[in-house]
PDB file of C-alpha atoms in Angstrom:
ATOM      1  CA  UNK A  10     -41.146  46.621  39.302  1.00 59.00           C
ATOM      2  CA  UNK A  11     -41.007  48.319  35.865  1.00 59.00           C
ATOM      3  CA  UNK A  12     -37.423  49.447  36.576  1.00 62.00           C
ATOM      4  CA  UNK A  13     -36.525  45.856  37.460  1.00 56.00           C
ATOM      5  CA  UNK A  14     -38.082  44.613  34.125  1.00 58.00           C
ATOM      6  CA  UNK A  15     -36.238  47.309  32.208  1.00 55.00           C
ATOM      7  CA  UNK A  16     -32.939  46.371  33.888  1.00 60.00           C
ATOM      8  CA  UNK A  17     -33.576  42.734  33.087  1.00 58.00           C
ATOM      9  CA  UNK A  18     -34.261  43.557  29.369  1.00 61.00           C
ATOM     10  CA  UNK A  19     -31.126  45.705  29.167  1.00 58.00           C
ATOM     11  CA  UNK A  20     -28.999  42.973  30.768  1.00 57.00           C
ATOM     12  CA  UNK A  21     -30.538  40.449  28.408  1.00 61.00           C
ATOM     13  CA  UNK A  22     -29.787  42.578  25.358  1.00 57.00           C
ATOM     14  CA  UNK A  23     -26.252  43.201  26.482  1.00 58.00           C
ATOM     15  CA  UNK A  24     -25.810  39.489  27.193  1.00 58.00           C
ATOM     16  CA  UNK A  25     -27.022  38.652  23.644  1.00 55.00           C
ATOM     17  CA  UNK A  26     -24.690  41.201  22.165  1.00 53.00           C
ATOM     18  CA  UNK A  27     -21.829  39.775  24.183  1.00 56.00           C
ATOM     19  CA  UNK A  28     -22.669  36.261  22.978  1.00 65.00           C
ATOM     20  CA  UNK A  29     -22.773  37.423  19.389  1.00 68.00           C
ATOM     21  CA  UNK A  30     -19.245  38.726  19.720  1.00 73.00           C
ATOM     22  CA  UNK A  31     -18.134  35.494  21.312  1.00 70.00           C
ATOM     23  CA  UNK A  32     -19.828  33.502  18.591  1.00 67.00           C
ATOM     24  CA  UNK A  33     -18.012  35.640  15.936  1.00 74.00           C
ATOM     25  CA  UNK A  34     -14.696  35.102  17.720  1.00 74.00           C
ATOM     26  CA  UNK A  35     -15.304  31.364  17.938  1.00 67.00           C
ATOM     27  CA  UNK A  36     -16.361  31.175  14.285  1.00 74.00           C
ATOM     28  CA  UNK A  37     -13.189  33.027  13.326  1.00 78.00           C
ATOM     29  CA  UNK A  38     -11.144  30.453  15.329  1.00 75.00           C
ATOM     30  CA  UNK A  39     -12.977  27.605  13.650  1.00 71.00           C
ATOM     31  CA  UNK A  40     -12.300  29.087  10.241  1.00 77.00           C
ATOM     32  CA  UNK A  41      -8.611  29.490  11.010  1.00 77.00           C
ATOM     33  CA  UNK A  42      -8.413  25.836  12.217  1.00 70.00           C
ATOM     34  CA  UNK A  43     -10.232  24.630   9.118  1.00 70.00           C
ATOM     35  CA  UNK A  44      -7.817  26.566   6.912  1.00 74.00           C
ATOM     36  CA  UNK A  45      -4.899  25.082   8.829  1.00 74.00           C
ATOM     37  CA  UNK A  46      -6.434  21.611   8.524  1.00 75.00           C
ATOM     38  CA  UNK A  47      -6.830  22.015   4.722  1.00 72.00           C
ATOM     39  CA  UNK A  48      -3.195  23.056   4.525  1.00 71.00           C
ATOM     40  CA  UNK A  49      -2.088  19.983   6.508  1.00 68.00           C
ATOM     41  CA  UNK A  50      -4.268  17.753   4.271  1.00 70.00           C
ATOM     42  CA  UNK A  51      -2.559  19.193   1.152  1.00 69.00           C
ATOM     43  CA  UNK A  52       0.853  18.713   2.738  1.00 64.00           C
ATOM     44  CA  UNK A  53       0.099  15.064   3.671  1.00 64.00           C
ATOM     45  CA  UNK A  54      -1.096  14.418   0.092  1.00 67.00           C
ATOM     46  CA  UNK A  55       2.103  15.889  -1.326  1.00 70.00           C
ATOM     47  CA  UNK A  56       4.332  14.004   1.038  1.00 71.00           C
ATOM     48  CA  UNK A  57       2.650  10.613   1.000  1.00 80.00           C
ATOM     49  CA  UNK A  58       4.437   8.016  -1.160  1.00 84.00           C
ATOM     50  CA  UNK A  59       2.585   6.565  -4.122  1.00 86.00           C
ATOM     51  CA  UNK A  60       2.203   2.824  -4.614  1.00 84.00           C
ATOM     52  CA  UNK A  61       5.094   2.817  -7.113  1.00 87.00           C
ATOM     53  CA  UNK A  62       7.482   4.216  -4.449  1.00 90.00           C
ATOM     54  CA  UNK A  63       6.285   1.672  -1.942  1.00 90.00           C
ATOM     55  CA  UNK A  64       6.687  -1.191  -4.445  1.00 90.00           C
ATOM     56  CA  UNK A  65      10.289   0.057  -5.181  1.00 92.00           C
ATOM     57  CA  UNK A  66      10.995  -0.018  -1.494  1.00 93.00           C
ATOM     58  CA  UNK A  67       9.620  -3.520  -1.310  1.00 93.00           C
ATOM     59  CA  UNK A  68      11.907  -4.527  -4.163  1.00 94.00           C
ATOM     60  CA  UNK A  69      14.940  -3.090  -2.361  1.00 94.00           C
ATOM     61  CA  UNK A  70      14.164  -5.042   0.811  1.00 96.00           C
ATOM     62  CA  UNK A  71      13.277  -8.172  -1.156  1.00 96.00           C
ATOM     63  CA  UNK A  72      16.726  -7.988  -2.689  1.00 95.00           C
ATOM     64  CA  UNK A  73      18.469  -7.440   0.650  1.00 96.00           C
ATOM     65  CA  UNK A  74      16.435 -10.187   2.302  1.00 97.00           C
ATOM     66  CA  UNK A  75      17.707 -12.684  -0.307  1.00 97.00           C
ATOM     67  CA  UNK A  76      21.324 -11.875   0.336  1.00 95.00           C
ATOM     68  CA  UNK A  77      20.875 -11.825   4.117  1.00 96.00           C
ATOM     69  CA  UNK A  78      19.228 -15.244   4.024  1.00 97.00           C
ATOM     70  CA  UNK A  79      21.674 -16.704   1.503  1.00 95.00           C
ATOM     71  CA  UNK A  80      24.583 -15.660   3.771  1.00 95.00           C
ATOM     72  CA  UNK A  81      22.689 -16.965   6.812  1.00 96.00           C
ATOM     73  CA  UNK A  82      22.824 -13.559   8.446  1.00 96.00           C
ATOM     74  CA  UNK A  83      19.531 -14.208  10.273  1.00 97.00           C
ATOM     75  CA  UNK A  84      19.444 -10.958  12.282  1.00 97.00           C
ATOM     76  CA  UNK A  85      19.696  -8.971   9.022  1.00 96.00           C
ATOM     77  CA  UNK A  86      17.205 -11.266   7.304  1.00 97.00           C
ATOM     78  CA  UNK A  87      14.777 -10.546  10.160  1.00 98.00           C
ATOM     79  CA  UNK A  88      15.338  -6.873   9.839  1.00 97.00           C
ATOM     80  CA  UNK A  89      14.667  -6.952   6.096  1.00 97.00           C
ATOM     81  CA  UNK A  90      11.531  -9.060   6.701  1.00 97.00           C
ATOM     82  CA  UNK A  91      10.322  -6.472   9.232  1.00 97.00           C
ATOM     83  CA  UNK A  92      11.010  -3.657   6.714  1.00 97.00           C
ATOM     84  CA  UNK A  93       8.931  -5.520   4.059  1.00 96.00           C
ATOM     85  CA  UNK A  94       6.117  -6.009   6.519  1.00 95.00           C
ATOM     86  CA  UNK A  95       6.167  -2.318   7.528  1.00 95.00           C
ATOM     87  CA  UNK A  96       5.976  -1.245   3.902  1.00 94.00           C
ATOM     88  CA  UNK A  97       3.100  -3.663   3.224  1.00 93.00           C
ATOM     89  CA  UNK A  98       1.206  -2.198   6.178  1.00 93.00           C
ATOM     90  CA  UNK A  99       2.002   1.283   5.056  1.00 92.00           C
ATOM     91  CA  UNK A 100       0.647   0.519   1.576  1.00 91.00           C
ATOM     92  CA  UNK A 101      -2.530  -0.918   3.061  1.00 91.00           C
ATOM     93  CA  UNK A 102      -3.009   2.238   5.184  1.00 91.00           C
ATOM     94  CA  UNK A 103      -2.368   4.654   2.347  1.00 89.00           C
ATOM     95  CA  UNK A 104      -3.703   2.987  -0.753  1.00 86.00           C
ATOM     96  CA  UNK A 105      -6.942   1.545   0.603  1.00 85.00           C
ATOM     97  CA  UNK A 106      -8.828   1.440  -2.763  1.00 85.00           C
ATOM     98  CA  UNK A 107      -6.078  -0.008  -4.941  1.00 86.00           C
ATOM     99  CA  UNK A 108      -6.830  -3.536  -6.194  1.00 85.00           C
ATOM    100  CA  UNK A 109      -3.134  -4.425  -5.981  1.00 85.00           C
ATOM    101  CA  UNK A 110      -3.091  -3.659  -2.275  1.00 87.00           C
ATOM    102  CA  UNK A 111      -6.337  -5.608  -1.690  1.00 87.00           C
ATOM    103  CA  UNK A 112      -4.497  -8.679  -2.971  1.00 85.00           C
ATOM    104  CA  UNK A 113      -1.824  -8.474  -0.284  1.00 85.00           C
ATOM    105  CA  UNK A 114      -3.767 -10.552   2.265  1.00 85.00           C
ATOM    106  CA  UNK A 115      -4.750 -13.421   0.019  1.00 86.00           C
ATOM    107  CA  UNK A 116      -1.548 -13.517  -2.035  1.00 85.00           C
ATOM    108  CA  UNK A 117       1.297 -12.230   0.116  1.00 90.00           C
ATOM    109  CA  UNK A 118       0.852 -12.807   3.828  1.00 92.00           C
ATOM    110  CA  UNK A 119       1.035 -16.602   3.695  1.00 93.00           C
ATOM    111  CA  UNK A 120       4.373 -16.350   1.939  1.00 94.00           C
ATOM    112  CA  UNK A 121       5.624 -13.777   4.377  1.00 95.00           C
ATOM    113  CA  UNK A 122       4.651 -15.995   7.250  1.00 95.00           C
ATOM    114  CA  UNK A 123       6.624 -18.820   5.647  1.00 96.00           C
ATOM    115  CA  UNK A 124       9.680 -16.679   5.257  1.00 97.00           C
ATOM    116  CA  UNK A 125       9.376 -15.621   8.912  1.00 97.00           C
ATOM    117  CA  UNK A 126       9.347 -19.258  10.019  1.00 97.00           C
ATOM    118  CA  UNK A 127      12.392 -20.097   7.864  1.00 97.00           C
ATOM    119  CA  UNK A 128      14.231 -17.124   9.367  1.00 98.00           C
ATOM    120  CA  UNK A 129      13.328 -18.127  12.893  1.00 97.00           C
ATOM    121  CA  UNK A 130      14.417 -21.752  12.253  1.00 97.00           C
ATOM    122  CA  UNK A 131      17.643 -20.490  10.619  1.00 97.00           C
ATOM    123  CA  UNK A 132      17.215 -22.995   7.833  1.00 96.00           C
ATOM    124  CA  UNK A 133      18.849 -21.779   4.649  1.00 97.00           C
ATOM    125  CA  UNK A 134      17.283 -24.462   2.435  1.00 97.00           C
ATOM    126  CA  UNK A 135      13.803 -23.720   3.754  1.00 97.00           C
ATOM    127  CA  UNK A 136      14.492 -19.985   3.420  1.00 97.00           C
ATOM    128  CA  UNK A 137      15.544 -20.426  -0.229  1.00 97.00           C
ATOM    129  CA  UNK A 138      12.373 -22.395  -1.046  1.00 97.00           C
ATOM    130  CA  UNK A 139      10.152 -19.887   0.727  1.00 97.00           C
ATOM    131  CA  UNK A 140      11.887 -16.976  -0.900  1.00 96.00           C
ATOM    132  CA  UNK A 141      11.200 -18.480  -4.323  1.00 97.00           C
ATOM    133  CA  UNK A 142       7.551 -18.822  -3.332  1.00 95.00           C
ATOM    134  CA  UNK A 143       7.410 -15.260  -2.111  1.00 95.00           C
ATOM    135  CA  UNK A 144       8.906 -14.036  -5.417  1.00 95.00           C
ATOM    136  CA  UNK A 145       6.370 -16.082  -7.403  1.00 94.00           C
ATOM    137  CA  UNK A 146       3.554 -14.630  -5.274  1.00 93.00           C
ATOM    138  CA  UNK A 147       4.772 -11.143  -6.195  1.00 92.00           C
ATOM    139  CA  UNK A 148       4.624 -12.053  -9.883  1.00 92.00           C
ATOM    140  CA  UNK A 149       1.212 -13.682  -9.497  1.00 92.00           C
ATOM    141  CA  UNK A 150      -0.041 -10.444  -7.945  1.00 90.00           C
ATOM    142  CA  UNK A 151       1.473  -8.408 -10.801  1.00 91.00           C
ATOM    143  CA  UNK A 152      -0.211 -10.740 -13.345  1.00 92.00           C
ATOM    144  CA  UNK A 153      -3.606 -10.554 -11.631  1.00 90.00           C
ATOM    145  CA  UNK A 154      -3.497  -6.761 -11.533  1.00 90.00           C
ATOM    146  CA  UNK A 155      -2.322  -6.361 -15.153  1.00 91.00           C
ATOM    147  CA  UNK A 156       1.282  -5.513 -14.217  1.00 91.00           C
ATOM    148  CA  UNK A 157       2.713  -8.731 -15.533  1.00 91.00           C
ATOM    149  CA  UNK A 158       5.322  -6.714 -17.408  1.00 94.00           C
ATOM    150  CA  UNK A 159       6.924  -6.019 -13.956  1.00 90.00           C
ATOM    151  CA  UNK A 160       8.508  -9.394 -13.327  1.00 94.00           C
ATOM    152  CA  UNK A 161      10.445  -9.894 -10.104  1.00 92.00           C
ATOM    153  CA  UNK A 162      13.174 -12.504  -9.837  1.00 91.00           C
ATOM    154  CA  UNK A 163      15.641 -13.857  -7.329  1.00 91.00           C
ATOM    155  CA  UNK A 164      18.511 -11.399  -7.270  1.00 90.00           C
ATOM    156  CA  UNK A 165      21.770 -12.425  -8.941  1.00 89.00           C
ATOM    157  CA  UNK A 166      23.852  -9.727  -7.423  1.00 85.00           C
ATOM    158  CA  UNK A 167      23.290  -6.970  -4.850  1.00 83.00           C
ATOM    159  CA  UNK A 168      23.208  -3.351  -6.024  1.00 82.00           C
ATOM    160  CA  UNK A 169      24.454  -2.507  -2.569  1.00 80.00           C
ATOM    161  CA  UNK A 170      28.220  -2.705  -2.822  1.00 80.00           C
ATOM    162  CA  UNK A 171      28.472  -0.715   0.376  1.00 83.00           C
ATOM    163  CA  UNK A 172      26.821  -3.421   2.500  1.00 83.00           C
ATOM    164  CA  UNK A 173      28.430  -6.606   3.758  1.00 82.00           C
ATOM    165  CA  UNK A 174      25.733  -9.353   4.086  1.00 85.00           C
ATOM    166  CA  UNK A 175      28.009 -11.890   5.728  1.00 84.00           C
ATOM    167  CA  UNK A 176      27.893 -12.775   9.333  1.00 82.00           C
ATOM    168  CA  UNK A 177      31.598 -12.135   9.827  1.00 75.00           C
ATOM    169  CA  UNK A 178      31.911  -9.187  12.186  1.00 61.00           C
ATOM    170  CA  UNK A 179      35.608  -8.568  11.590  1.00 46.00           C
TER     171      UNK A 179
END
């Protein structure tokens, strides 16, 4: 009986020692994964665009949306609208604490919905009116967030001389 108890104690001690090694191995793996996670977080922070870059992208697509709608190129207008919406959603996901981004819902979405309806109805006059309203909403947002010096206007000419906005496919 004593021998059986001794064997049990020896097995228990070896079992504990074995678990200790396994715990050390697992802790080492956890530390390596945490280091990798920290590196990934740093990389994401380096690569994520700032709000200024996102706003510049919005401005580009705002410009292209105008010329697509003016030329009644409704598929291109829809594409540019979708690009604007994608950037707005990206800004909301990345810049969650920025007051500028918090104003998107109350100041921007209604105008984007109106633009969408004008594109769907293929009504250039309605599109023009709604585009002016969207542009004014951008400026109202800038004013409310103390960026009134950044005034957006209806484009007079496209900076994209390498893009044909007409619907002529020839």
